Amino acid sequence: MHTELIKTNMIELGFGGWMADFGEYLPVDGVQYYNGHPTRDMHNLYPLLWAKVNREAIEEAGKLGDVVFWTRSGFTGSSKYTTLQWAGDQNVDFSYADGMASTITAALSSGMVGIGLTHFDIGGYTGFSASFLSLRRTKELLLRSAEMSVFTPVMRTHEGNTPSNNWQVYSSNETLDAFARLVKTHSSLSAYTSQVMEEVTSLGLPAQRPLFFHYPDDQETYKIKYQYMYGSELLVAPVYLDGVSEWDVYLPSDQWTHVWTNQNYTGPGFIKVNAPVGHIPAFHRRQSEWTLYFKLVFSEIKEI
């Protein structure tokens, strides 16, 4: 019956995807579930069942591969069913605990437990405005978040829970132009992203990987929480603090090329690079079979 509701009210109406929100708020006591399972067990099991019924509806409609849904809750086995995960409702700020930085660790943690495709609300979601305190998305946060999403499988915006208080993609022509450039970059990387997606689906590798995933003998990589490999050929070091134009990056033992300047570096070691908004610190492996492709993509983007 539940799959019929999804098919009738979503798929048959022509929806190509949806946010399968929530799933994590079931009480752990004071209720009785229809299947007779203990309430504490159901609290964790329900997110799995929620992902399962969404996927079954898509499969029954013959739309697997054409329709995508994304979840934020999960439990052991959820990766078998969910087509995409997202990081939930981050604050519209640069805080470590629940701001932009937390989307990096969320992606890496999810990837290491089998959820290989994740993304986040560009610019975050949760804000508020009161006479004594406010939390509003800035232009800088929106664009820093967007530039990181370029190096992920999915770019998806969200106005947030207080749209009128947040800086939006459409808040100025300058922002629109900057965002359009980032979207073009993401689109231009589609051939490489397709290979990364193939590794996710056929090999079970996450799209975003901790540095130690590819450089396990480098002990320093185990300390790096806020950088990642996008596939095996791109290293990304998002700028997750406000008001900065330079950024420290750790490069593992390999030969690296900065995508924006074509300057070469040799790891291991820390370096400092210029990182104006719109030019996230990103490097490709110099010996990569994708080197010519990367050089073409980023040379075209620099001219926009």
GROMACS .gro file of C-alpha atoms in nm:
model
  304
    1MET     CA    1   0.000   0.000   0.000
    2HIS     CA    2   0.277   0.244   0.087
    3THR     CA    3   0.453   0.194  -0.244
    4GLU     CA    4   0.123   0.263  -0.421
    5LEU     CA    5   0.097   0.598  -0.244
    6ILE     CA    6   0.443   0.695  -0.365
    7LYS     CA    7   0.379   0.574  -0.718
    8THR     CA    8   0.042   0.749  -0.745
    9ASN     CA    9   0.133   1.077  -0.580
   10MET     CA   10   0.491   1.113  -0.698
   11ILE     CA   11   0.600   0.899  -0.990
   12GLU     CA   12   0.278   0.901  -1.191
   13LEU     CA   13   0.265   1.279  -1.158
   14GLY     CA   14   0.602   1.293  -1.332
   15PHE     CA   15   0.839   1.367  -1.046
   16GLY     CA   16   1.196   1.273  -1.129
   17GLY     CA   17   1.317   1.291  -0.771
   18TRP     CA   18   1.234   1.396  -0.419
   19MET     CA   19   1.369   1.453  -0.071
   20ALA     CA   20   1.263   1.157   0.147
   21ASP     CA   21   1.298   1.371   0.455
   22PHE     CA   22   1.306   1.282   0.825
   23GLY     CA   23   1.274   0.921   0.948
   24GLU     CA   24   1.484   0.969   1.260
   25TYR     CA   25   1.234   1.109   1.509
   26LEU     CA   26   1.049   0.796   1.621
   27PRO     CA   27   1.003   0.778   1.999
   28VAL     CA   28   1.186   0.505   2.186
   29ASP     CA   29   0.916   0.446   2.446
   30GLY     CA   30   0.548   0.506   2.514
   31VAL     CA   31   0.422   0.367   2.181
   32GLN     CA   32   0.342   0.030   2.028
   33TYR     CA   33   0.424  -0.047   1.667
   34TYR     CA   34   0.205  -0.248   1.434
   35ASN     CA   35   0.474  -0.508   1.365
   36GLY     CA   36   0.524  -0.570   1.736
   37HIS     CA   37   0.894  -0.477   1.731
   38PRO     CA   38   1.037  -0.322   2.050
   39THR     CA   39   1.024   0.055   2.033
   40ARG     CA   40   1.400   0.098   2.079
   41ASP     CA   41   1.465  -0.137   1.786
   42MET     CA   42   1.215   0.043   1.564
   43HIS     CA   43   1.376   0.379   1.628
   44ASN     CA   44   1.683   0.265   1.435
   45LEU     CA   45   1.506   0.030   1.197
   46TYR     CA   46   1.254   0.284   1.068
   47PRO     CA   47   1.505   0.486   0.857
   48LEU     CA   48   1.599   0.161   0.682
   49LEU     CA   49   1.233   0.081   0.612
   50TRP     CA   50   1.173   0.438   0.496
   51ALA     CA   51   1.452   0.412   0.237
   52LYS     CA   52   1.334   0.063   0.139
   53VAL     CA   53   0.974   0.165   0.062
   54ASN     CA   54   1.091   0.459  -0.151
   55ARG     CA   55   1.321   0.236  -0.353
   56GLU     CA   56   1.060  -0.039  -0.391
   57ALA     CA   57   0.812   0.212  -0.530
   58ILE     CA   58   1.064   0.324  -0.790
   59GLU     CA   59   1.151  -0.035  -0.882
   60GLU     CA   60   0.785  -0.137  -0.910
   61ALA     CA   61   0.729   0.157  -1.145
   62GLY     CA   62   1.027   0.049  -1.357
   63LYS     CA   63   1.198   0.382  -1.294
   64LEU     CA   64   1.518   0.280  -1.117
   65GLY     CA   65   1.792   0.487  -1.279
   66ASP     CA   66   1.545   0.751  -1.391
   67VAL     CA   67   1.410   0.863  -1.053
   68VAL     CA   68   1.629   0.956  -0.757
   69PHE     CA   69   1.538   1.014  -0.393
   70TRP     CA   70   1.762   1.133  -0.114
   71THR     CA   71   1.744   1.061   0.256
   72ARG     CA   72   1.904   1.209   0.565
   73SER     CA   73   1.829   0.936   0.818
   74GLY     CA   74   1.983   0.591   0.803
   75PHE     CA   75   2.078   0.269   0.976
   76THR     CA   76   2.283  -0.039   0.900
   77GLY     CA   77   2.180  -0.152   0.552
   78SER     CA   78   2.033   0.179   0.434
   79SER     CA   79   2.292   0.204   0.158
   80LYS     CA   80   2.129  -0.098  -0.006
   81TYR     CA   81   1.818   0.109  -0.070
   82THR     CA   82   1.881   0.482  -0.072
   83THR     CA   83   1.987   0.624  -0.408
   84LEU     CA   84   2.146   0.931  -0.252
   85GLN     CA   85   2.214   1.070   0.095
   86TRP     CA   86   2.233   1.428   0.213
   87ALA     CA   87   2.383   1.582   0.521
   88GLY     CA   88   2.065   1.719   0.677
   89ASP     CA   89   1.997   2.071   0.801
   90GLN     CA   90   2.327   2.247   0.860
   91ASN     CA   91   2.340   2.597   1.004
   92VAL     CA   92   2.386   2.880   0.758
   93ASP     CA   93   2.729   2.957   0.897
   94PHE     CA   94   3.095   2.853   0.909
   95SER     CA   95   3.075   2.674   1.245
   96TYR     CA   96   3.259   2.345   1.286
   97ALA     CA   97   2.988   2.159   1.476
   98ASP     CA   98   2.694   2.214   1.242
   99GLY     CA   99   2.803   2.451   0.970
  100MET     CA  100   2.978   2.412   0.638
  101ALA     CA  101   3.275   2.219   0.779
  102SER     CA  102   3.043   1.949   0.912
  103THR     CA  103   2.930   1.860   0.560
  104ILE     CA  104   3.285   1.748   0.480
  105THR     CA  105   3.316   1.510   0.773
  106ALA     CA  106   2.958   1.389   0.715
  107ALA     CA  107   3.044   1.290   0.358
  108LEU     CA  108   3.366   1.114   0.457
  109SER     CA  109   3.209   0.928   0.750
  110SER     CA  110   2.915   0.818   0.537
  111GLY     CA  111   3.145   0.701   0.262
  112MET     CA  112   3.346   0.484   0.498
  113VAL     CA  113   3.033   0.298   0.615
  114GLY     CA  114   2.906   0.221   0.266
  115ILE     CA  115   2.701   0.526   0.167
  116GLY     CA  116   2.903   0.631  -0.134
  117LEU     CA  117   2.688   0.910  -0.276
  118THR     CA  118   2.622   1.210  -0.055
  119HIS     CA  119   2.560   1.581  -0.095
  120PHE     CA  120   2.438   1.881   0.105
  121ASP     CA  121   2.222   2.193   0.090
  122ILE     CA  122   2.441   2.457  -0.072
  123GLY     CA  123   2.470   2.736   0.182
  124GLY     CA  124   2.313   2.535   0.461
  125TYR     CA  125   1.952   2.537   0.581
  126THR     CA  126   1.895   2.639   0.943
  127GLY     CA  127   1.886   3.006   1.031
  128PHE     CA  128   1.682   3.237   1.248
  129SER     CA  129   1.622   3.602   1.314
  130ALA     CA  130   1.534   3.757   1.648
  131SER     CA  131   1.574   4.098   1.804
  132PHE     CA  132   1.863   3.980   2.018
  133LEU     CA  133   2.030   3.723   1.791
  134SER     CA  134   2.026   3.613   1.429
  135LEU     CA  135   2.180   3.354   1.201
  136ARG     CA  136   2.173   3.454   0.836
  137ARG     CA  137   2.345   3.313   0.530
  138THR     CA  138   2.605   3.544   0.380
  139LYS     CA  139   2.711   3.574   0.019
  140GLU     CA  140   3.054   3.439   0.111
  141LEU     CA  141   2.909   3.128   0.276
  142LEU     CA  142   2.681   3.059  -0.019
  143LEU     CA  143   2.967   3.076  -0.269
  144ARG     CA  144   3.219   2.888  -0.053
  145SER     CA  145   2.965   2.610  -0.010
  146ALA     CA  146   2.884   2.613  -0.382
  147GLU     CA  147   3.249   2.592  -0.486
  148MET     CA  148   3.290   2.282  -0.270
  149SER     CA  149   2.982   2.121  -0.425
  150VAL     CA  150   3.151   2.144  -0.764
  151PHE     CA  151   3.374   1.858  -0.648
  152THR     CA  152   3.087   1.631  -0.543
  153PRO     CA  153   2.843   1.423  -0.749
  154VAL     CA  154   2.545   1.658  -0.690
  155MET     CA  155   2.496   2.034  -0.677
  156ARG     CA  156   2.166   2.129  -0.512
  157THR     CA  157   2.063   2.464  -0.371
  158HIS     CA  158   1.820   2.536  -0.089
  159GLU     CA  159   1.678   2.873   0.014
  160GLY     CA  160   1.684   2.762   0.379
  161ASN     CA  161   1.414   2.780   0.643
  162THR     CA  162   1.422   3.161   0.645
  163PRO     CA  163   1.466   3.253   0.276
  164SER     CA  164   1.416   3.627   0.316
  165ASN     CA  165   1.699   3.642   0.571
  166ASN     CA  166   1.947   3.444   0.362
  167TRP     CA  167   2.167   3.549   0.074
  168GLN     CA  168   2.042   3.359  -0.230
  169VAL     CA  169   2.182   3.272  -0.571
  170TYR     CA  170   1.948   3.536  -0.714
  171SER     CA  171   2.028   3.806  -0.456
  172SER     CA  172   2.256   3.991  -0.699
  173ASN     CA  173   2.372   3.968  -1.059
  174GLU     CA  174   2.729   3.923  -0.935
  175THR     CA  175   2.621   3.620  -0.733
  176LEU     CA  176   2.432   3.477  -1.030
  177ASP     CA  177   2.741   3.512  -1.250
  178ALA     CA  178   2.967   3.354  -0.988
  179PHE     CA  179   2.726   3.066  -0.934
  180ALA     CA  180   2.685   3.011  -1.309
  181ARG     CA  181   3.063   2.976  -1.340
  182LEU     CA  182   3.064   2.711  -1.067
  183VAL     CA  183   2.777   2.521  -1.229
  184LYS     CA  184   2.966   2.525  -1.558
  185THR     CA  185   3.271   2.385  -1.381
  186HIS     CA  186   3.066   2.103  -1.231
  187SER     CA  187   2.910   2.029  -1.569
  188SER     CA  188   3.248   2.036  -1.744
  189LEU     CA  189   3.377   1.773  -1.501
  190SER     CA  190   3.092   1.537  -1.594
  191ALA     CA  191   3.312   1.283  -1.773
  192TYR     CA  192   3.533   1.245  -1.468
  193THR     CA  193   3.233   1.242  -1.234
  194SER     CA  194   3.083   0.963  -1.444
  195GLN     CA  195   3.394   0.753  -1.381
  196VAL     CA  196   3.373   0.828  -1.010
  197MET     CA  197   3.006   0.726  -1.012
  198GLU     CA  198   3.098   0.402  -1.188
  199GLU     CA  199   3.346   0.325  -0.909
  200VAL     CA  200   3.072   0.388  -0.654
  201THR     CA  201   2.820   0.158  -0.819
  202SER     CA  202   3.050  -0.120  -0.938
  203LEU     CA  203   3.323  -0.125  -0.672
  204GLY     CA  204   3.149   0.023  -0.370
  205LEU     CA  205   3.403   0.303  -0.336
  206PRO     CA  206   3.273   0.636  -0.204
  207ALA     CA  207   3.284   0.938  -0.432
  208GLN     CA  208   3.449   1.150  -0.161
  209ARG     CA  209   3.731   0.973   0.020
  210PRO     CA  210   3.957   1.051   0.316
  211LEU     CA  211   4.316   1.110   0.208
  212PHE     CA  212   4.428   0.792   0.385
  213PHE     CA  213   4.202   0.594   0.152
  214HIS     CA  214   4.459   0.633  -0.127
  215TYR     CA  215   4.766   0.711   0.087
  216PRO     CA  216   4.744   0.465   0.377
  217ASP     CA  217   5.119   0.470   0.446
  218ASP     CA  218   5.119   0.844   0.505
  219GLN     CA  219   5.047   0.884   0.877
  220GLU     CA  220   4.969   1.254   0.842
  221THR     CA  221   4.666   1.178   0.625
  222TYR     CA  222   4.489   1.019   0.922
  223LYS     CA  223   4.491   1.358   1.094
  224ILE     CA  224   4.333   1.546   0.802
  225LYS     CA  225   3.959   1.586   0.860
  226TYR     CA  226   3.860   1.860   0.617
  227GLN     CA  227   4.021   1.760   0.289
  228TYR     CA  228   3.919   1.478   0.061
  229MET     CA  229   3.993   1.293  -0.258
  230TYR     CA  230   3.720   1.325  -0.519
  231GLY     CA  231   3.769   0.991  -0.685
  232SER     CA  232   4.133   0.892  -0.700
  233GLU     CA  233   4.266   1.180  -0.911
  234LEU     CA  234   4.149   1.506  -0.749
  235LEU     CA  235   4.240   1.638  -0.404
  236VAL     CA  236   4.007   1.904  -0.264
  237ALA     CA  237   4.070   2.130   0.036
  238PRO     CA  238   3.752   2.335   0.096
  239VAL     CA  239   3.776   2.678   0.255
  240TYR     CA  240   3.540   2.643   0.550
  241LEU     CA  241   3.624   2.965   0.738
  242ASP     CA  242   3.510   3.316   0.652
  243GLY     CA  243   3.722   3.616   0.567
  244VAL     CA  244   4.027   3.434   0.431
  245SER     CA  245   4.193   3.442   0.090
  246GLU     CA  246   4.478   3.196   0.154
  247TRP     CA  247   4.455   2.836   0.268
  248ASP     CA  248   4.688   2.571   0.410
  249VAL     CA  249   4.672   2.240   0.228
  250TYR     CA  250   4.832   1.905   0.302
  251LEU     CA  251   4.955   1.714  -0.002
  252PRO     CA  252   5.031   1.342   0.042
  253SER     CA  253   5.332   1.176  -0.113
  254ASP     CA  254   5.265   1.225  -0.485
  255GLN     CA  255   5.311   1.474  -0.769
  256TRP     CA  256   5.037   1.739  -0.771
  257THR     CA  257   4.920   2.021  -0.998
  258HIS     CA  258   4.711   2.313  -0.875
  259VAL     CA  259   4.409   2.322  -1.107
  260TRP     CA  260   4.383   2.704  -1.122
  261THR     CA  261   4.747   2.799  -1.177
  262ASN     CA  262   4.901   2.476  -1.316
  263GLN     CA  263   5.177   2.514  -1.056
  264ASN     CA  264   5.335   2.181  -0.965
  265TYR     CA  265   5.398   2.056  -0.612
  266THR     CA  266   5.560   1.749  -0.464
  267GLY     CA  267   5.423   1.589  -0.148
  268PRO     CA  268   5.430   1.505   0.129
  269GLY     CA  269   5.396   1.833   0.309
  270PHE     CA  270   5.188   2.141   0.384
  271ILE     CA  271   5.166   2.431   0.142
  272LYS     CA  272   4.982   2.764   0.140
  273VAL     CA  273   4.788   2.867  -0.170
  274ASN     CA  274   4.582   3.166  -0.276
  275ALA     CA  275   4.214   3.084  -0.237
  276PRO     CA  276   3.987   3.370  -0.340
  277VAL     CA  277   3.616   3.295  -0.347
  278GLY     CA  278   3.543   3.084  -0.655
  279HIS     CA  279   3.888   2.921  -0.658
  280ILE     CA  280   3.870   2.640  -0.405
  281PRO     CA  281   4.210   2.477  -0.344
  282ALA     CA  282   4.203   2.171  -0.570
  283PHE     CA  283   4.482   1.962  -0.719
  284HIS     CA  284   4.504   1.677  -0.967
  285ARG     CA  285   4.764   1.403  -0.971
  286ARG     CA  286   5.028   1.506  -1.222
  287GLN     CA  287   5.060   1.152  -1.358
  288SER     CA  288   4.684   1.107  -1.386
  289GLU     CA  289   4.540   0.977  -1.712
  290TRP     CA  290   4.293   1.265  -1.676
  291THR     CA  291   4.564   1.536  -1.674
  292LEU     CA  292   4.491   1.676  -2.022
  293TYR     CA  293   4.118   1.669  -1.950
  294PHE     CA  294   4.162   1.860  -1.624
  295LYS     CA  295   4.387   2.118  -1.787
  296LEU     CA  296   4.131   2.178  -2.061
  297VAL     CA  297   3.840   2.206  -1.819
  298PHE     CA  298   4.005   2.450  -1.583
  299SER     CA  299   4.170   2.661  -1.853
  300GLU     CA  300   3.827   2.722  -2.005
  301ILE     CA  301   3.676   2.807  -1.667
  302LYS     CA  302   3.952   3.058  -1.588
  303GLU     CA  303   3.859   3.253  -1.903
  304ILE     CA  304   3.492   3.297  -1.806
   0.00000   0.00000   0.00000
